[in-house]
CSV table of C-alpha atoms in Angstrom, one decimal:
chain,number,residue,atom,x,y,z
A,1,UNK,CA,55.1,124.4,157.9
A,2,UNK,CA,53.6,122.7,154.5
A,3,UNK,CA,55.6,120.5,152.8
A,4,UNK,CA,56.4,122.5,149.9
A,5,UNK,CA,57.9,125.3,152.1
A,6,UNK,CA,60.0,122.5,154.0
A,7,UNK,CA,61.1,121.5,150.6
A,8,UNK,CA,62.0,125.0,149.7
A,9,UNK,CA,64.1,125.7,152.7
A,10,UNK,CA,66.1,122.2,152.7
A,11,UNK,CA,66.7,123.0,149.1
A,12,UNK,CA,68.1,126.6,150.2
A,13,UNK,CA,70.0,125.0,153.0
A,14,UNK,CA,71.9,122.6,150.5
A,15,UNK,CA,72.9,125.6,148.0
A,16,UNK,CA,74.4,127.6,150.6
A,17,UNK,CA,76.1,124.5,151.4
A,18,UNK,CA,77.0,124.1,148.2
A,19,UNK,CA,78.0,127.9,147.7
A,20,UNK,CA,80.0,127.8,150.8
A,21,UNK,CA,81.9,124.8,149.3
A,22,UNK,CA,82.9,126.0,146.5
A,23,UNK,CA,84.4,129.2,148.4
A,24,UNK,CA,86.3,127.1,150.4
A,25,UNK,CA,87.9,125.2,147.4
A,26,UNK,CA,88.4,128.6,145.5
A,27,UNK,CA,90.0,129.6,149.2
A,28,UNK,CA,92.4,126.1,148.9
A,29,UNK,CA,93.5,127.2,145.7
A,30,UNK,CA,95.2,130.3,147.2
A,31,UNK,CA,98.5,130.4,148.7
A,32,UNK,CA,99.0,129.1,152.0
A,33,UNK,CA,98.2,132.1,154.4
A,34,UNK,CA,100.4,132.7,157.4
A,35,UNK,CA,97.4,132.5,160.0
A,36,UNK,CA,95.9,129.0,161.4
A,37,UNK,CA,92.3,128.9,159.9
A,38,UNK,CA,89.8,129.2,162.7
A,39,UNK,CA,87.4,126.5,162.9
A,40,UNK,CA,83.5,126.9,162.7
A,41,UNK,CA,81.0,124.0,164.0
A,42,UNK,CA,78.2,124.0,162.8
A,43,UNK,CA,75.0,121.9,164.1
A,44,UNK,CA,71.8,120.7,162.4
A,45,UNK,CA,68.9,121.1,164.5
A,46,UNK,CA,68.1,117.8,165.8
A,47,UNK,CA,64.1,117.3,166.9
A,48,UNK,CA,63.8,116.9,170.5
A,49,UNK,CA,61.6,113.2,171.2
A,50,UNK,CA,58.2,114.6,172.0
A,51,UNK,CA,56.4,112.4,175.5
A,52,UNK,CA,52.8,112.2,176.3
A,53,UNK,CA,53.0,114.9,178.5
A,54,UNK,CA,54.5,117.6,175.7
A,55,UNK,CA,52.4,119.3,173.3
A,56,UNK,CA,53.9,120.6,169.9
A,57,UNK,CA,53.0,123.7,168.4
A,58,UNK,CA,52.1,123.8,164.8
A,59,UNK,CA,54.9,126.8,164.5
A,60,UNK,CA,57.4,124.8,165.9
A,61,UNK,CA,59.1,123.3,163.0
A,62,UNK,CA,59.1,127.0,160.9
A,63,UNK,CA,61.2,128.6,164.0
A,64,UNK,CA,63.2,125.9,164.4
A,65,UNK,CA,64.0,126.7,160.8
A,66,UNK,CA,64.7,130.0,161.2
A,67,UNK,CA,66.7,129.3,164.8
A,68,UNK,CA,69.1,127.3,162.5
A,69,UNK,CA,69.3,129.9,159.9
A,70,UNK,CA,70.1,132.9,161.6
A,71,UNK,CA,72.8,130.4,163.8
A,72,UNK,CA,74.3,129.6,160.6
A,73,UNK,CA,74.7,132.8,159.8
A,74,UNK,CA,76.3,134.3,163.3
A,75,UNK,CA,78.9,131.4,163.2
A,76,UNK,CA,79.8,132.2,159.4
A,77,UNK,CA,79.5,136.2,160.4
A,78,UNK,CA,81.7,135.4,163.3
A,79,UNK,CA,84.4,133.1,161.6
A,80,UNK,CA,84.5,136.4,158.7
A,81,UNK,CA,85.0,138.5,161.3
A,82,UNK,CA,88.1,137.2,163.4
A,83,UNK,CA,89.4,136.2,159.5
A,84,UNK,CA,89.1,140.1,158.5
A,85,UNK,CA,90.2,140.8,162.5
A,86,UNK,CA,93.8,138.6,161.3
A,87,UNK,CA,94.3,140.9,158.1
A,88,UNK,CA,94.0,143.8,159.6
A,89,UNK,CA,96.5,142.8,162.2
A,90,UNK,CA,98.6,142.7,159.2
A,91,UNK,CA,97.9,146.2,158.0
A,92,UNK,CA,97.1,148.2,160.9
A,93,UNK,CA,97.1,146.5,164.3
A,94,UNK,CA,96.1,149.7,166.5
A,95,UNK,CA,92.2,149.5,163.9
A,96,UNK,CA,92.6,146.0,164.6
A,97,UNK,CA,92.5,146.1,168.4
A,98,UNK,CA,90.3,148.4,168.5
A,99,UNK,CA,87.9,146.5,166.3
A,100,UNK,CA,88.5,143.7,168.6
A,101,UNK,CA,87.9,145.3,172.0
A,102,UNK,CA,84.4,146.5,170.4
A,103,UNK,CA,83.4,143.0,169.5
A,104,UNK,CA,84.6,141.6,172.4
A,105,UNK,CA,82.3,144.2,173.9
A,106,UNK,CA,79.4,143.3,171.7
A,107,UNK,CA,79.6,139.6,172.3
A,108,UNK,CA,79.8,139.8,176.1
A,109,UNK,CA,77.1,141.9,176.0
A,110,UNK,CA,74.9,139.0,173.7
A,111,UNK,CA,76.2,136.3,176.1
A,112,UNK,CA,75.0,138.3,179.3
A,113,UNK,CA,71.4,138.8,177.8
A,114,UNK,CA,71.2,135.5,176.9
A,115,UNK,CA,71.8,134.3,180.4
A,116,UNK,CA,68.6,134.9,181.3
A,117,UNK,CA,65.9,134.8,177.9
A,118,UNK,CA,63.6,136.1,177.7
A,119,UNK,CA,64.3,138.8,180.6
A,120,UNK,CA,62.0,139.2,183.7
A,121,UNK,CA,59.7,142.0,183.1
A,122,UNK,CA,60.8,145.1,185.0
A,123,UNK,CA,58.5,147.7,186.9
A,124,UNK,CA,59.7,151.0,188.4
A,125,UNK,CA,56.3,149.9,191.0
A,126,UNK,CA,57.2,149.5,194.5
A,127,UNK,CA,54.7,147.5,196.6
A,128,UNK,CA,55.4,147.7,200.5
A,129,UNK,CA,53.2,145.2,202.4
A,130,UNK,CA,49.3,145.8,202.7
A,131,UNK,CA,49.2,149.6,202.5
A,132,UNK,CA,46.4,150.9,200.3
A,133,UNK,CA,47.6,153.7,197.9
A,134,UNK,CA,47.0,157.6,198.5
């Protein structure tokens, strides 16, 4: 990654900070909503030490970039999601469970994958022993 293309995601980075910010003061400024907020952590990418032994790939640092990126975006998408999940509790709480048993769904589903990434490859070839092929 050059320097100027670095520059230009750091500079990204700090005004959707900044954009996110200011949505959660406009967010302060309404009235106090029933429902707890629900907390979202989010991590900067800290560069592992690189030994002797280790060899770094040019690439590296661009999808380390766009690791962080699209985890920003899952935690913000997620945190949207339970918020919208609480509202329509409010309106319709037979949508809003079943809206909830499909994410719960969709996210078990992305935590089993992950379990194991990237997967074994699998082959419908069964190889018994020495035996030559007909």
């Amino acid at each position: 990654m050059s320097a100027r293309e670095l520059e230009q995601t750091v500079k990204e980075r700090k005004q959707t900070t900044e954009e996110n910010d200011q949505n959660s003061e406009a967010r302060q400024q309404e009235p106090a909503r029933a429902a707890e907020p629900i907390p979202v952590v989010t991590r900067g990418i800290k560069p592992k030490p690189v030994g002797p032994a280790e060899s770094v790939h040019l690439d590296s640092e661009r999808y380390d970039a766009q690791y962080a990126m699209h985890r920003d975006n899952m935690l913000n998408s997620y945190s949207e999601l339970l918020k919208t999940l609480v509202a329509l509790n409010r309106i319709d709480p037979v949508k809003k469970e079943r809206n909830r048993k499909e994410t719960l769904k969709i996210t078990t589903n992305m935590a089993t994958t992950l379990k194991e990434y990237p997967p074994r490859i699998k082959t419908n070839l069964k190889i018994h022993g020495n035996t030559a092929l007909p």
